[in-house]
Amino acid sequence: MFRKTWKQIKILIILIIVMLFFPRSFLPHHEESHQADETDTYIRQNDSELRLIEYKDNNEALELKLLQLNVINKSRKKYKAPPVKLDILASRVANKMCKEAAENNFIGHWNLDGEKPYQRYAFAGGHDHVLENAFGEWSSAKYNDAASSISSMMEAGHNTFMSERAPNDGHKKNIINKSHNFVGIGFYLSGNQFRYYEEFIDRYFVFENIPDEVNAGVPTSITIDTDGNNYLYFLIIYYEKYPQPLTATQINRRGSYEDFSRDEYQKIYPWDLARLRNGISYRIPLTFSKEGLYYIQAFYDKKELYSPVSFNTEGRTPFSGIVIKVKKGTN
């Protein structure tokens, strides 16, 4: 009896030692399994997304972007920012911009149609707030287009952002902004031109009945659903004229972009928003007076304000990026 027990104990001790020193040989590969499940999830999302289908990533490109997502999240973790998920639509918007920039020899935040990042994302069907990082490089010789080479170039582009020093560290601040919860990743390599773009997304609201285009003077509305734990705090609408085409030279001369225009069309204050709330939904009536683009930014807070008090949006991140095209009225 003792010998049998002692033999079982010895076998158990040996197994424990082996598992301690060689855990991957015996324990399930949870990390690999999780990564495989995550990849499958993104492949399904990629296959089901029908917008900008001509800029859809193949599976190899998608896997490269998931590797780059890990690079981005390591940078965020270093500054105590939560991880972001990959956004398929924003990635296609970034792919389109990268291709246009590489093939036309420019780098910047405007495309040849003169559209800024939030306009491009909105025209593709996005309604969330977006902030863009742009990187480009070129060589006298043709780049190696192997997957490992592209992956290294994306990481190098991201590291260029992270190496910025204050006060010229806008790209770095964008990467480590704790409000971001999604990111679109785009790349394009063509001969001796390489482009890499990051589109950071703030997705906290659900948007319904958002018109792409309306006539001036005709009443319309938008619906914003919250999570039930937060309230709309402030809404501001900026007016802009329709973008005008730019040349590659003009784009290259431009630097950073402003996430708004200088023409404030309308403000809706917290106490006015409170009167528009029905449960978790806000139906916001709007009328636009003239032809152009109207850019809507919404903010939220954990407290609801019912009467006029002093407030401000300093340091707050907007959580919408709605752009509505307005045509001339019919009258």
Short mmCIF file of C-alpha atoms in Angstrom, two decimals:
data_model
loop_
_atom_site.label_atom_id
_atom_site.label_comp_id
_atom_site.label_asym_id
_atom_site.label_seq_id
_atom_site.Cartn_x
_atom_site.Cartn_y
_atom_site.Cartn_z
CA MET A 1 0.00 0.00 0.00
CA PHE A 2 2.74 2.43 1.01
CA ARG A 3 4.83 1.55 -2.05
CA LYS A 4 1.90 2.15 -4.38
CA THR A 5 1.13 5.46 -2.68
CA TRP A 6 4.77 6.55 -2.75
CA LYS A 7 4.99 5.62 -6.43
CA GLN A 8 1.90 7.74 -7.18
CA ILE A 9 3.35 10.63 -5.20
CA LYS A 10 6.63 10.43 -7.14
CA ILE A 11 4.77 10.44 -10.45
CA LEU A 12 2.76 13.46 -9.30
CA ILE A 13 5.94 15.30 -8.23
CA ILE A 14 7.57 14.58 -11.61
CA LEU A 15 4.48 15.86 -13.45
CA ILE A 16 4.45 19.07 -11.40
CA ILE A 17 8.15 19.68 -12.12
CA VAL A 18 7.67 19.08 -15.84
CA MET A 19 4.65 21.39 -15.97
CA LEU A 20 6.55 24.13 -14.14
CA PHE A 21 9.51 24.02 -16.50
CA PHE A 22 7.67 23.10 -19.68
CA PRO A 23 4.17 24.51 -19.23
CA ARG A 24 3.46 24.94 -22.94
CA SER A 25 3.95 21.21 -23.60
CA PHE A 26 1.08 20.16 -21.37
CA LEU A 27 -1.20 23.15 -20.75
CA PRO A 28 -3.76 24.27 -23.38
CA HIS A 29 -2.52 27.09 -25.60
CA HIS A 30 -5.06 29.62 -24.39
CA GLU A 31 -3.24 32.61 -25.87
CA GLU A 32 -2.96 31.06 -29.33
CA SER A 33 -6.58 29.96 -29.15
CA HIS A 34 -7.68 33.47 -28.16
CA GLN A 35 -5.70 35.02 -31.00
CA ALA A 36 -7.19 32.57 -33.48
CA ASP A 37 -10.71 33.37 -32.25
CA GLU A 38 -9.99 37.09 -32.49
CA THR A 39 -8.68 36.73 -36.05
CA ASP A 40 -11.78 34.73 -37.04
CA THR A 41 -14.01 37.43 -35.54
CA TYR A 42 -12.31 40.16 -37.56
CA ILE A 43 -12.44 38.06 -40.73
CA ARG A 44 -16.22 37.71 -40.28
CA GLN A 45 -16.55 41.46 -39.66
CA ASN A 46 -14.45 42.16 -42.73
CA ASP A 47 -16.59 39.85 -44.87
CA SER A 48 -19.88 41.35 -43.64
CA GLU A 49 -18.87 45.02 -44.08
CA LEU A 50 -20.14 46.16 -47.49
CA ARG A 51 -19.06 49.80 -47.41
CA LEU A 52 -15.96 50.75 -49.43
CA ILE A 53 -15.77 47.13 -50.55
CA GLU A 54 -13.13 47.99 -53.16
CA TYR A 55 -10.72 48.78 -50.28
CA LYS A 56 -11.38 45.56 -48.38
CA ASP A 57 -8.30 43.87 -46.89
CA ASN A 58 -7.50 40.29 -47.83
CA ASN A 59 -6.81 37.92 -44.94
CA GLU A 60 -3.05 38.43 -45.09
CA ALA A 61 -3.40 42.22 -44.87
CA LEU A 62 -5.92 41.84 -42.05
CA GLU A 63 -3.51 39.66 -40.07
CA LEU A 64 -0.75 42.25 -40.58
CA LYS A 65 -3.09 44.87 -39.16
CA LEU A 66 -3.85 42.73 -36.13
CA LEU A 67 -0.11 42.49 -35.48
CA GLN A 68 0.08 46.27 -35.78
CA LEU A 69 -2.90 46.58 -33.44
CA ASN A 70 -0.78 44.83 -30.80
CA VAL A 71 1.98 47.40 -31.39
CA ILE A 72 -0.50 50.25 -30.92
CA ASN A 73 -1.96 48.71 -27.76
CA LYS A 74 1.51 48.22 -26.27
CA SER A 75 2.10 51.94 -26.72
CA ARG A 76 -1.24 52.73 -25.10
CA LYS A 77 -0.61 50.34 -22.20
CA LYS A 78 2.67 52.10 -21.46
CA TYR A 79 0.66 55.27 -20.79
CA LYS A 80 -2.16 53.48 -18.95
CA ALA A 81 -4.62 53.88 -21.83
CA PRO A 82 -7.02 50.95 -22.42
CA PRO A 83 -6.62 48.82 -25.55
CA VAL A 84 -8.42 49.70 -28.76
CA LYS A 85 -10.12 47.31 -31.18
CA LEU A 86 -9.67 47.28 -34.94
CA ASP A 87 -12.41 49.09 -36.86
CA ILE A 88 -13.06 47.65 -40.32
CA LEU A 89 -14.74 50.68 -41.92
CA ALA A 90 -12.12 53.11 -40.61
CA SER A 91 -9.42 50.75 -41.93
CA ARG A 92 -10.94 50.91 -45.40
CA VAL A 93 -11.14 54.70 -45.20
CA ALA A 94 -7.44 54.65 -44.28
CA ASN A 95 -6.64 52.20 -47.10
CA LYS A 96 -8.30 54.52 -49.62
CA MET A 97 -6.36 57.52 -48.35
CA CYS A 98 -3.06 55.62 -48.32
CA LYS A 99 -3.52 54.47 -51.92
CA GLU A 100 -4.39 57.95 -53.15
CA ALA A 101 -1.48 59.52 -51.27
CA ALA A 102 1.09 56.97 -52.44
CA GLU A 103 0.01 57.01 -56.07
CA ASN A 104 -0.04 60.81 -56.21
CA ASN A 105 3.10 61.46 -54.18
CA PHE A 106 1.68 63.39 -51.23
CA ILE A 107 1.36 62.97 -47.48
CA GLY A 108 -1.14 64.84 -45.34
CA HIS A 109 -4.63 64.96 -43.85
CA TRP A 110 -6.45 66.25 -46.94
CA ASN A 111 -7.19 64.17 -50.02
CA LEU A 112 -7.26 65.43 -53.62
CA ASP A 113 -10.94 66.31 -53.22
CA GLY A 114 -9.98 68.61 -50.34
CA GLU A 115 -11.71 66.45 -47.71
CA LYS A 116 -10.48 66.29 -44.10
CA PRO A 117 -10.40 63.04 -42.07
CA TYR A 118 -13.77 63.42 -40.36
CA GLN A 119 -15.39 64.24 -43.71
CA ARG A 120 -13.92 61.18 -45.43
CA TYR A 121 -15.02 58.90 -42.59
CA ALA A 122 -18.51 60.39 -42.52
CA PHE A 123 -18.93 60.16 -46.31
CA ALA A 124 -18.06 56.45 -46.04
CA GLY A 125 -20.91 55.99 -43.55
CA GLY A 126 -19.22 56.56 -40.17
CA HIS A 127 -20.86 58.69 -37.48
CA ASP A 128 -18.35 58.40 -34.64
CA HIS A 129 -15.62 60.87 -33.79
CA VAL A 130 -12.30 60.24 -35.58
CA LEU A 131 -8.77 61.65 -35.25
CA GLU A 132 -6.06 60.80 -37.77
CA ASN A 133 -2.31 60.12 -37.78
CA ALA A 134 -0.55 60.12 -41.16
CA PHE A 135 2.88 58.74 -42.07
CA GLY A 136 4.65 58.42 -45.40
CA GLU A 137 8.06 57.69 -46.78
CA TRP A 138 9.66 57.11 -50.16
CA SER A 139 12.89 55.71 -51.52
CA SER A 140 15.01 55.98 -54.63
CA ALA A 141 14.75 52.19 -54.91
CA LYS A 142 11.72 49.93 -54.99
CA TYR A 143 10.52 48.72 -51.58
CA ASN A 144 10.40 45.06 -50.62
CA ASP A 145 6.72 44.14 -50.63
CA ALA A 146 7.06 41.02 -48.45
CA ALA A 147 4.59 40.85 -45.54
CA SER A 148 7.39 41.01 -42.97
CA SER A 149 8.77 44.15 -44.61
CA ILE A 150 5.37 45.88 -44.63
CA SER A 151 4.85 44.95 -40.98
CA SER A 152 8.23 46.45 -40.06
CA MET A 153 7.45 49.64 -41.98
CA MET A 154 4.10 50.06 -40.22
CA GLU A 155 5.76 49.60 -36.86
CA ALA A 156 8.47 52.11 -37.81
CA GLY A 157 5.80 54.63 -38.81
CA HIS A 158 4.01 54.17 -35.48
CA ASN A 159 7.29 54.48 -33.57
CA THR A 160 7.92 57.78 -35.37
CA PHE A 161 4.68 59.09 -33.84
CA MET A 162 5.60 57.76 -30.40
CA SER A 163 9.05 59.38 -30.48
CA GLU A 164 7.55 62.88 -30.68
CA ARG A 165 8.39 65.38 -27.96
CA ALA A 166 6.20 68.11 -26.50
CA PRO A 167 5.01 70.54 -27.65
CA ASN A 168 5.14 68.92 -31.11
CA ASP A 169 3.63 65.60 -30.05
CA GLY A 170 0.12 65.68 -31.52
CA HIS A 171 0.36 62.20 -33.09
CA LYS A 172 1.62 60.67 -29.84
CA LYS A 173 -1.15 62.32 -27.82
CA ASN A 174 -3.67 60.94 -30.28
CA ILE A 175 -2.33 57.39 -29.85
CA ILE A 176 -2.44 57.47 -26.04
CA ASN A 177 -5.77 59.32 -25.71
CA LYS A 178 -7.74 57.27 -23.18
CA SER A 179 -11.08 58.07 -24.80
CA HIS A 180 -10.31 56.14 -27.98
CA ASN A 181 -11.74 52.62 -28.14
CA PHE A 182 -11.29 51.70 -31.83
CA VAL A 183 -8.69 52.33 -34.51
CA GLY A 184 -8.64 52.02 -38.27
CA ILE A 185 -5.30 50.99 -39.76
CA GLY A 186 -4.39 51.60 -43.39
CA PHE A 187 -1.29 50.98 -45.46
CA TYR A 188 -0.30 51.02 -49.11
CA LEU A 189 2.99 50.23 -50.80
CA SER A 190 3.50 51.14 -54.43
CA GLY A 191 6.98 50.91 -55.92
CA ASN A 192 9.07 53.39 -53.96
CA GLN A 193 6.15 54.95 -52.04
CA PHE A 194 4.78 53.76 -48.67
CA ARG A 195 1.89 55.23 -46.68
CA TYR A 196 0.57 54.33 -43.22
CA TYR A 197 -2.46 55.93 -41.54
CA GLU A 198 -4.11 55.48 -38.12
CA GLU A 199 -7.74 56.54 -37.63
CA PHE A 200 -8.60 56.61 -33.91
CA ILE A 201 -12.29 56.30 -33.15
CA ASP A 202 -14.41 57.31 -30.14
CA ARG A 203 -17.51 55.09 -30.24
CA TYR A 204 -19.91 55.52 -27.33
CA PHE A 205 -23.27 56.41 -28.88
CA VAL A 206 -25.65 54.65 -31.26
CA PHE A 207 -26.84 56.87 -34.11
CA GLU A 208 -30.13 56.40 -35.91
CA ASN A 209 -31.92 58.16 -38.76
CA ILE A 210 -28.87 60.20 -39.73
CA PRO A 211 -29.55 61.77 -43.14
CA ASP A 212 -26.65 61.88 -45.58
CA GLU A 213 -28.13 64.82 -47.44
CA VAL A 214 -31.02 67.26 -46.91
CA ASN A 215 -32.33 70.45 -48.49
CA ALA A 216 -31.70 73.82 -46.88
CA GLY A 217 -34.68 75.08 -44.91
CA VAL A 218 -36.33 71.65 -44.65
CA PRO A 219 -36.73 70.35 -41.07
CA THR A 220 -35.01 67.06 -40.28
CA SER A 221 -33.79 65.24 -37.17
CA ILE A 222 -31.16 62.87 -35.82
CA THR A 223 -31.50 60.28 -33.07
CA ILE A 224 -28.74 59.53 -30.57
CA ASP A 225 -28.99 56.62 -28.10
CA THR A 226 -26.79 56.57 -24.99
CA ASP A 227 -25.90 53.59 -22.80
CA GLY A 228 -28.37 54.59 -20.11
CA ASN A 229 -25.63 55.56 -17.67
CA ASN A 230 -24.65 58.83 -19.34
CA TYR A 231 -26.43 61.87 -20.74
CA LEU A 232 -25.87 64.17 -23.66
CA TYR A 233 -23.99 67.15 -22.28
CA PHE A 234 -23.55 69.49 -25.22
CA LEU A 235 -23.97 69.50 -28.97
CA ILE A 236 -22.30 71.88 -31.37
CA ILE A 237 -22.74 72.17 -35.13
CA TYR A 238 -20.05 73.67 -37.35
CA TYR A 239 -20.69 74.98 -40.86
CA GLU A 240 -18.25 74.49 -43.72
CA LYS A 241 -18.40 75.14 -47.43
CA TYR A 242 -18.09 72.14 -49.69
CA PRO A 243 -14.42 71.09 -50.02
CA GLN A 244 -12.51 72.27 -53.06
CA PRO A 245 -9.98 70.07 -54.93
CA LEU A 246 -6.33 70.37 -53.92
CA THR A 247 -3.12 69.49 -55.73
CA ALA A 248 -0.53 67.15 -54.23
CA THR A 249 1.77 70.16 -53.79
CA GLN A 250 -0.89 72.05 -51.83
CA ILE A 251 -1.53 69.06 -49.57
CA ASN A 252 2.19 68.59 -48.90
CA ARG A 253 2.43 72.22 -47.77
CA ARG A 254 -0.32 71.79 -45.19
CA GLY A 255 0.40 70.56 -41.69
CA SER A 256 -2.05 69.51 -38.99
CA TYR A 257 -5.79 69.98 -39.37
CA GLU A 258 -8.41 71.41 -37.03
CA ASP A 259 -11.16 69.07 -35.89
CA PHE A 260 -13.83 71.69 -36.57
CA SER A 261 -14.36 74.87 -38.56
CA ARG A 262 -14.33 78.46 -37.30
CA ASP A 263 -17.99 78.91 -38.24
CA GLU A 264 -20.21 77.77 -35.36
CA TYR A 265 -23.73 77.31 -36.72
CA GLN A 266 -25.68 76.09 -33.68
CA LYS A 267 -25.20 75.09 -30.05
CA ILE A 268 -27.61 72.96 -28.04
CA TYR A 269 -27.05 73.24 -24.29
CA PRO A 270 -27.43 70.48 -21.65
CA TRP A 271 -30.77 71.68 -20.29
CA ASP A 272 -32.23 71.89 -23.80
CA LEU A 273 -30.95 68.39 -24.57
CA ALA A 274 -32.55 67.10 -21.36
CA ARG A 275 -35.97 68.13 -22.70
CA LEU A 276 -35.34 66.08 -25.84
CA ARG A 277 -34.55 62.87 -23.99
CA ASN A 278 -36.95 59.93 -24.01
CA GLY A 279 -35.42 57.12 -21.96
CA ILE A 280 -31.93 56.62 -23.39
CA SER A 281 -32.81 58.25 -26.73
CA TYR A 282 -32.53 61.84 -27.87
CA ARG A 283 -34.41 62.90 -30.98
CA ILE A 284 -32.87 66.20 -32.01
CA PRO A 285 -34.77 68.37 -34.52
CA LEU A 286 -32.55 70.34 -36.92
CA THR A 287 -32.95 72.78 -39.78
CA PHE A 288 -30.00 73.96 -41.87
CA SER A 289 -30.18 77.39 -43.42
CA LYS A 290 -27.84 77.23 -46.40
CA GLU A 291 -25.92 74.96 -48.73
CA GLY A 292 -22.76 73.35 -47.38
CA LEU A 293 -21.52 70.79 -44.86
CA TYR A 294 -22.64 70.66 -41.23
CA TYR A 295 -20.33 68.87 -38.80
CA ILE A 296 -21.99 67.74 -35.55
CA GLN A 297 -20.02 67.04 -32.38
CA ALA A 298 -21.78 65.68 -29.29
CA PHE A 299 -20.42 65.36 -25.73
CA TYR A 300 -21.71 63.35 -22.80
CA ASP A 301 -21.56 63.44 -19.00
CA LYS A 302 -22.65 61.22 -16.12
CA LYS A 303 -24.90 63.98 -14.76
CA GLU A 304 -27.89 65.52 -16.49
CA LEU A 305 -28.35 69.28 -16.24
CA TYR A 306 -31.93 70.56 -16.20
CA SER A 307 -31.39 74.28 -15.84
CA PRO A 308 -28.84 76.85 -17.05
CA VAL A 309 -25.57 76.73 -15.11
CA SER A 310 -21.95 77.45 -15.87
CA PHE A 311 -20.32 74.63 -17.87
CA ASN A 312 -17.60 74.04 -20.46
CA THR A 313 -16.24 71.33 -22.75
CA GLU A 314 -12.55 72.00 -22.11
CA GLY A 315 -10.62 68.73 -22.03
CA ARG A 316 -13.62 66.70 -23.14
CA THR A 317 -13.59 64.48 -26.21
CA PRO A 318 -16.54 64.67 -28.61
CA PHE A 319 -18.16 61.32 -29.30
CA SER A 320 -19.76 61.99 -32.65
CA GLY A 321 -18.48 62.96 -36.07
CA ILE A 322 -21.68 63.38 -38.05
CA VAL A 323 -21.39 65.29 -41.33
CA ILE A 324 -24.57 66.19 -43.21
CA LYS A 325 -24.54 67.54 -46.76
CA VAL A 326 -27.05 70.32 -47.33
CA LYS A 327 -28.24 71.27 -50.81
CA LYS A 328 -29.90 74.50 -51.86
CA GLY A 329 -33.54 74.82 -50.91
CA THR A 330 -36.19 74.07 -53.50
CA ASN A 331 -37.88 77.48 -53.13
#
